[in-house]
Amino acid sequence: HFQTNIGAGKNPQILLFQIKIKNYCSIFTGYLMNERAEQIVHEFPFASWLCAMLHCFGSYILADLLLGQSPIDYFSNNSSVILATAVWYLIFFCPMNLFYKCVSFLPMKLVFVAMKEVVRVRKIAAGVHHAHHHYHHGWFIMMATGWVKGSGVALMSNFEQLLRGVWKPEKNEILHMSFPTKASLYGTILFTLQQTHWLPISEANLIFFFTIFMIVCKVFMTATHSHASPFTPLENLICPVFFGSVSSGHTSHHHDHHGASHEVSHPSPAPAKTKEELNEGSRKRKAKKAE
Amino acid sequence: HFQTNIGAGKNPQILLFQIKIKNYCSIFTGYLMNERAEQIVHEFPFASWLCAMLHCFGSYILADLLLGQSPIDYFSNNSSVILATAVWYLIFFCPMNLFYKCVSFLPMKLVFVAMKEVVRVRKIAAGVHHAHHHYHHGWFIMMATGWVKGSGVALMSNFEQLLRGVWKPEKNEILHMSFPTKASLYGTILFTLQQTHWLPISEANLIFFFTIFMIVCKVFMTATHSHASPFTPLENLICPVFFGSVSSGHTSHHHDHHGASHEVSHPSPAPAKTKEELNEGSRKRKAKKAE
Amino acid sequence: HFQTNIGAGKNPQILLFQIKIKNYCSIFTGYLMNERAEQIVHEFPFASWLCAMLHCFGSYILADLLLGQSPIDYFSNNSSVILATAVWYLIFFCPMNLFYKCVSFLPMKLVFVAMKEVVRVRKIAAGVHHAHHHYHHGWFIMMATGWVKGSGVALMSNFEQLLRGVWKPEKNEILHMSFPTKASLYGTILFTLQQTHWLPISEANLIFFFTIFMIVCKVFMTATHSHASPFTPLENLICPVFFGSVSSGHTSHHHDHHGASHEVSHPSPAPAKTKEELNEGSRKRKAKKAE
């Protein structure tokens, strides 16, 4: 799939096998953090296995859905499915949890997290390629396909939770974007601009630099258990200009100032809408609604 | 898309551009009526933009889903997406709300509403055509495709609300049909009957008369802020005959009589099921359920 | 569809017509058991009809969705849709409930239940065939397609309920499998093993024996109003070995022992995880989660 697009010669079968195993380990240790994941694996092993498959292959399912192809097309790779099943089984059912202890050991975990970001960036690039193949000038389609390839199961989190019997409609990944989803969105825009020759950089260089950026961010966030997004300073510069307020991804430091003013640490060059103008606009629209 | 089916010569590019702008304006002023639409646009601009795109292109998404094609196929029209994005931005972020004030000015609003109905009827006809092209004798498929083209985002309202973090499962457009959805349903039946030569009328005449009917109804309902459906008298005549009760679209006038009797203002020619017969049938079926 | 795959010569048109009627009768008497089905048919006849169509054709819709084809492709068979509509109308609106009384008469009901199982097994076989035609070596795709063909609307029960205004996210057919869904899952695995020549049995024999098994089970369960699953003894033998606990489908007899020990009536040959080991593993994983 993606490796043939980017350069199959550089990824021998054995290396690909190792990358896949590490990717699945990283996915499942993340999967364990989900609500009820631990509980349902013993009571409802089939549902747990199906959730695990969604976590591993959700990106392919969503990309195929967007492009009107069979959503379970990737499941024709029997070896990948069997490999993911074996990793899932070992993580949950290995005697004395040996396998889970190995993959959770912090240095190992950081290696897996780095591998996962390598895979993610390559998937985004492959998604943009795949959409470009079907729609040569469909920029929005390329961006959408790259985005779902990068974000994977996170974008269908509501329905993956529904499979586990959990339903939380007030939150979803598009409303409250986690770091990987947001990074995939920015990445897919960059890759689409590169594909349509608006960004003067070669694909290999863009993959390299974006992968380095993602690895550094994720390894740092995993090692320090931090949730601060590296995009926040840039968003706090741009969003007040275009959207008249701080973005939802602002840090707790800005929370204190949120009530006082919409202009925070970076004075914006263009005249931003003041809070009074926003309220006046909202009041007038609400008055019209009431009619 | 639809304009090439119906007669591209009659719609020069400039007129099409104007029709699209008015269509998007009308869609977004309706979108503003939705719960939390105002609130999320400042906090979550990306989710708001995605909802706006669903409102503009929901009909194409649903029709493509029904016919097994890529649901984001219409997004290959980059100019339409950029135009819709520009209208969305101007409505929500124009300084001092100038743009919103212009489009909400009642005479302008009525023009936009009329334009929206012209577009809706043409979409229904195009949907029936499109399905006929794939399934020459698939009457139900033609009706379904025309219906989703006419109703648009309303038919996926539950999931469009979910995107905004709102979940109201007790209501949906199929259970409680709004006027546009019901009109699209009746319209798609008429257009399918015309397509399969059961209705002896030319397509151009049917489009003309149905468009006039829709414009008159919607302009009247918008100008008087009325919610009365023009279909209610006809439904109250037919439904007691076939389904043994008044339809759910009855006016408030009938609400008072609803508890007393199932037969209201129009005595039906065929013997309708009396309330006692209905209850007896229900009681027997419930008794069987309890076994 | 399925009859051409298996052997059209054995199913003349009249016999097929009779089988379809009995299948639809059986489906609708089951549909009546659903929450609010009785209530909505008089108030919301269109929504009721749409639910009824989902119940009849849900298997075809899901299989087409999985294989990336038009989900309403089966609705091109106008005669099947009209026949199902006629049966739906007669069941709900026949004067004095004559039709419903006929189909609920226990000997008739058992005939219909048997017919439904004949249809189900043939659908599973046809689903595996259909997927095999598209993916010659996609074992998981074949199993998935056969499974959704056998289970039908049950697998989308959450969304079929949503159409009726009911939302119960804590339950779904994958978490809490009913007997038909579980039997379809085991059946599709058998049919896929047969299709890929791992199971040394002819397709006709497999269809025959599996149909006999399903008819015997369902007729017994319908006649005695029992909910005991015939798979429970086998699952209670296998699940403790592989998944370290009894399956969720255990009978009430085992409920009393559930708290005391994970090993029930059948001592497993391989060393199963003891409750202490499970708890230790869970505790360690939860400790890591809290970090």
mmCIF file of C-alpha atoms in Angstrom, chain A residues 19-167:
data_model
loop_
_atom_site.group_PDB
_atom_site.id
_atom_site.type_symbol
_atom_site.label_atom_id
_atom_site.label_comp_id
_atom_site.label_asym_id
_atom_site.label_seq_id
_atom_site.Cartn_x
_atom_site.Cartn_y
_atom_site.Cartn_z
ATOM 1 C CA ILE A 19 7.629 -1.949 11.887
ATOM 2 C CA LYS A 20 4.147 -3.484 11.802
ATOM 3 C CA ILE A 21 4.632 -5.329 15.093
ATOM 4 C CA LYS A 22 5.867 -2.168 16.826
ATOM 5 C CA ASN A 23 2.995 -0.193 15.320
ATOM 6 C CA TYR A 24 0.419 -2.675 16.601
ATOM 7 C CA CYS A 25 2.048 -2.777 20.066
ATOM 8 C CA SER A 26 1.897 0.987 20.279
ATOM 9 C CA ILE A 27 -1.717 1.004 19.131
ATOM 10 C CA PHE A 28 -2.827 -1.568 21.643
ATOM 11 C CA THR A 29 -1.079 0.021 24.628
ATOM 12 C CA GLY A 30 -3.008 3.152 23.668
ATOM 13 C CA TYR A 31 -6.166 1.089 23.239
ATOM 14 C CA LEU A 32 -5.825 -0.167 26.801
ATOM 15 C CA MET A 33 -6.254 3.396 28.003
ATOM 16 C CA ASN A 34 -9.800 3.419 26.650
ATOM 17 C CA GLU A 35 -12.791 3.123 28.876
ATOM 18 C CA ARG A 36 -13.862 -0.435 29.510
ATOM 19 C CA ALA A 37 -11.166 -1.873 27.216
ATOM 20 C CA GLU A 38 -9.775 -3.961 30.054
ATOM 21 C CA GLN A 39 -13.203 -5.020 31.219
ATOM 22 C CA ILE A 40 -14.656 -6.132 27.946
ATOM 23 C CA VAL A 41 -11.729 -8.257 26.789
ATOM 24 C CA HIS A 42 -12.546 -11.021 29.256
ATOM 25 C CA GLU A 43 -16.316 -10.824 29.059
ATOM 26 C CA PHE A 44 -16.689 -10.000 25.382
ATOM 27 C CA PRO A 45 -13.537 -11.154 23.587
ATOM 28 C CA PHE A 46 -15.034 -10.886 20.107
ATOM 29 C CA ALA A 47 -16.116 -7.263 20.587
ATOM 30 C CA SER A 48 -12.692 -6.502 22.056
ATOM 31 C CA TRP A 49 -10.977 -8.067 19.058
ATOM 32 C CA LEU A 50 -13.174 -6.083 16.660
ATOM 33 C CA CYS A 51 -12.328 -2.826 18.490
ATOM 34 C CA ALA A 52 -8.653 -3.742 18.288
ATOM 35 C CA MET A 53 -8.956 -4.260 14.524
ATOM 36 C CA LEU A 54 -10.650 -0.846 14.231
ATOM 37 C CA HIS A 55 -7.729 0.698 16.117
ATOM 38 C CA CYS A 56 -5.181 -0.949 13.819
ATOM 39 C CA PHE A 57 -6.914 -0.491 10.488
ATOM 40 C CA GLY A 58 -9.287 2.417 11.073
ATOM 41 C CA SER A 59 -7.264 4.680 8.801
ATOM 42 C CA TYR A 60 -7.662 2.302 5.857
ATOM 43 C CA ILE A 61 -11.371 1.801 6.593
ATOM 44 C CA LEU A 62 -12.077 5.549 6.652
ATOM 45 C CA ALA A 63 -9.983 6.303 3.556
ATOM 46 C CA ASP A 64 -11.777 3.580 1.597
ATOM 47 C CA LEU A 65 -15.153 4.864 2.809
ATOM 48 C CA LEU A 66 -14.284 8.387 1.651
ATOM 49 C CA LEU A 67 -13.190 7.174 -1.773
ATOM 50 C CA GLY A 68 -16.233 4.956 -2.279
ATOM 51 C CA GLN A 69 -14.361 1.646 -2.093
ATOM 52 C CA SER A 70 -14.953 -1.401 0.079
ATOM 53 C CA PRO A 71 -14.250 -0.328 3.676
ATOM 54 C CA ILE A 72 -12.865 -3.755 4.561
ATOM 55 C CA ASP A 73 -10.583 -3.876 1.509
ATOM 56 C CA TYR A 74 -7.446 -3.813 3.679
ATOM 57 C CA PHE A 75 -8.613 -6.975 5.465
ATOM 58 C CA SER A 76 -7.656 -8.888 2.324
ATOM 59 C CA ASN A 77 -4.121 -8.692 3.752
ATOM 60 C CA ASN A 78 -4.613 -11.806 5.853
ATOM 61 C CA SER A 79 -1.075 -11.701 7.278
ATOM 62 C CA SER A 80 -1.515 -8.191 8.689
ATOM 63 C CA VAL A 81 -4.807 -9.143 10.306
ATOM 64 C CA ILE A 82 -3.371 -12.333 11.793
ATOM 65 C CA LEU A 83 -0.317 -10.421 13.046
ATOM 66 C CA ALA A 84 -2.493 -7.756 14.683
ATOM 67 C CA THR A 85 -4.654 -10.492 16.233
ATOM 68 C CA ALA A 86 -1.555 -12.214 17.637
ATOM 69 C CA VAL A 87 -0.271 -8.965 19.163
ATOM 70 C CA TRP A 88 -3.731 -8.262 20.614
ATOM 71 C CA TYR A 89 -3.880 -11.723 22.140
ATOM 72 C CA LEU A 90 -0.404 -11.517 23.616
ATOM 73 C CA ILE A 91 -1.050 -8.108 25.169
ATOM 74 C CA PHE A 92 -4.249 -9.191 26.876
ATOM 75 C CA PHE A 93 -3.713 -12.883 27.550
ATOM 76 C CA CYS A 94 0.013 -13.539 27.894
ATOM 77 C CA PRO A 95 0.736 -15.515 31.095
ATOM 78 C CA MET A 96 1.802 -13.166 33.880
ATOM 79 C CA ASN A 97 1.412 -10.219 31.457
ATOM 80 C CA LEU A 98 4.975 -10.686 30.208
ATOM 81 C CA PHE A 99 4.282 -9.204 26.797
ATOM 82 C CA TYR A 100 2.528 -6.120 28.161
ATOM 83 C CA LYS A 101 5.357 -5.503 30.630
ATOM 84 C CA CYS A 102 7.882 -5.627 27.783
ATOM 85 C CA VAL A 103 6.056 -3.171 25.564
ATOM 86 C CA SER A 104 5.272 -0.778 28.425
ATOM 87 C CA PHE A 105 8.898 -0.530 29.546
ATOM 88 C CA LEU A 106 9.526 3.161 28.911
ATOM 89 C CA PRO A 107 12.532 2.981 26.539
ATOM 90 C CA MET A 108 10.690 0.346 24.475
ATOM 91 C CA LYS A 109 7.523 2.446 24.579
ATOM 92 C CA LEU A 110 9.369 5.473 23.214
ATOM 93 C CA VAL A 111 10.754 3.390 20.338
ATOM 94 C CA PHE A 112 7.232 2.180 19.528
ATOM 95 C CA VAL A 113 5.835 5.709 19.720
ATOM 96 C CA ALA A 114 8.514 6.894 17.291
ATOM 97 C CA MET A 115 7.740 4.017 14.924
ATOM 98 C CA LYS A 116 4.049 4.875 15.092
ATOM 99 C CA GLU A 117 4.764 8.434 13.958
ATOM 100 C CA VAL A 118 6.908 7.175 11.058
ATOM 101 C CA VAL A 119 3.957 5.022 9.984
ATOM 102 C CA ARG A 120 1.493 7.882 10.464
ATOM 103 C CA VAL A 121 3.372 10.345 8.268
ATOM 104 C CA ARG A 122 3.818 7.743 5.529
ATOM 105 C CA LYS A 123 0.094 6.977 5.691
ATOM 106 C CA ILE A 124 -0.770 10.668 5.267
ATOM 107 C CA ALA A 125 1.495 10.902 2.227
ATOM 108 C CA ALA A 126 0.041 7.683 0.791
ATOM 109 C CA GLY A 127 -3.502 8.895 1.396
ATOM 110 C CA VAL A 128 -2.847 12.139 -0.475
ATOM 111 C CA HIS A 129 -1.274 10.103 -3.314
ATOM 112 C CA HIS A 130 -4.193 7.671 -3.430
ATOM 113 C CA ALA A 131 -6.758 10.480 -3.626
ATOM 114 C CA HIS A 132 -4.643 12.311 -6.216
ATOM 115 C CA HIS A 133 -4.739 9.163 -8.337
ATOM 116 C CA HIS A 134 -8.561 9.265 -8.376
ATOM 117 C CA TYR A 135 -9.094 13.050 -8.358
ATOM 118 C CA HIS A 136 -6.204 14.871 -9.993
ATOM 119 C CA HIS A 137 -7.452 18.315 -8.961
ATOM 120 C CA GLY A 138 -9.563 17.454 -5.952
ATOM 121 C CA TRP A 139 -7.586 19.352 -3.345
ATOM 122 C CA PHE A 140 -10.210 18.998 -0.620
ATOM 123 C CA ILE A 141 -10.529 15.285 -1.366
ATOM 124 C CA MET A 142 -6.754 14.859 -1.095
ATOM 125 C CA MET A 143 -6.713 16.724 2.211
ATOM 126 C CA ALA A 144 -9.620 14.699 3.584
ATOM 127 C CA THR A 145 -8.076 11.366 2.597
ATOM 128 C CA GLY A 146 -4.672 12.257 4.025
ATOM 129 C CA TRP A 147 -6.314 13.436 7.222
ATOM 130 C CA VAL A 148 -8.298 10.269 7.863
ATOM 131 C CA LYS A 149 -5.238 8.155 7.042
ATOM 132 C CA GLY A 150 -3.243 10.041 9.638
ATOM 133 C CA SER A 151 -5.883 10.219 12.343
ATOM 134 C CA GLY A 152 -7.234 6.704 11.967
ATOM 135 C CA VAL A 153 -9.711 5.408 14.511
ATOM 136 C CA ALA A 154 -9.725 8.695 16.464
ATOM 137 C CA LEU A 155 -12.070 10.267 13.905
ATOM 138 C CA MET A 156 -14.627 7.515 14.453
ATOM 139 C CA SER A 157 -14.120 7.420 18.201
ATOM 140 C CA ASN A 158 -17.822 7.903 18.942
ATOM 141 C CA PHE A 159 -18.702 4.757 17.000
ATOM 142 C CA GLU A 160 -15.740 2.749 18.240
ATOM 143 C CA GLN A 161 -16.934 3.567 21.757
ATOM 144 C CA LEU A 162 -20.487 2.582 20.788
ATOM 145 C CA LEU A 163 -19.115 -0.842 19.877
ATOM 146 C CA ARG A 164 -17.888 -1.093 23.490
ATOM 147 C CA GLY A 165 -21.255 0.058 24.833
ATOM 148 C CA VAL A 166 -20.046 3.588 25.653
ATOM 149 C CA TRP A 167 -21.757 6.681 24.238
#
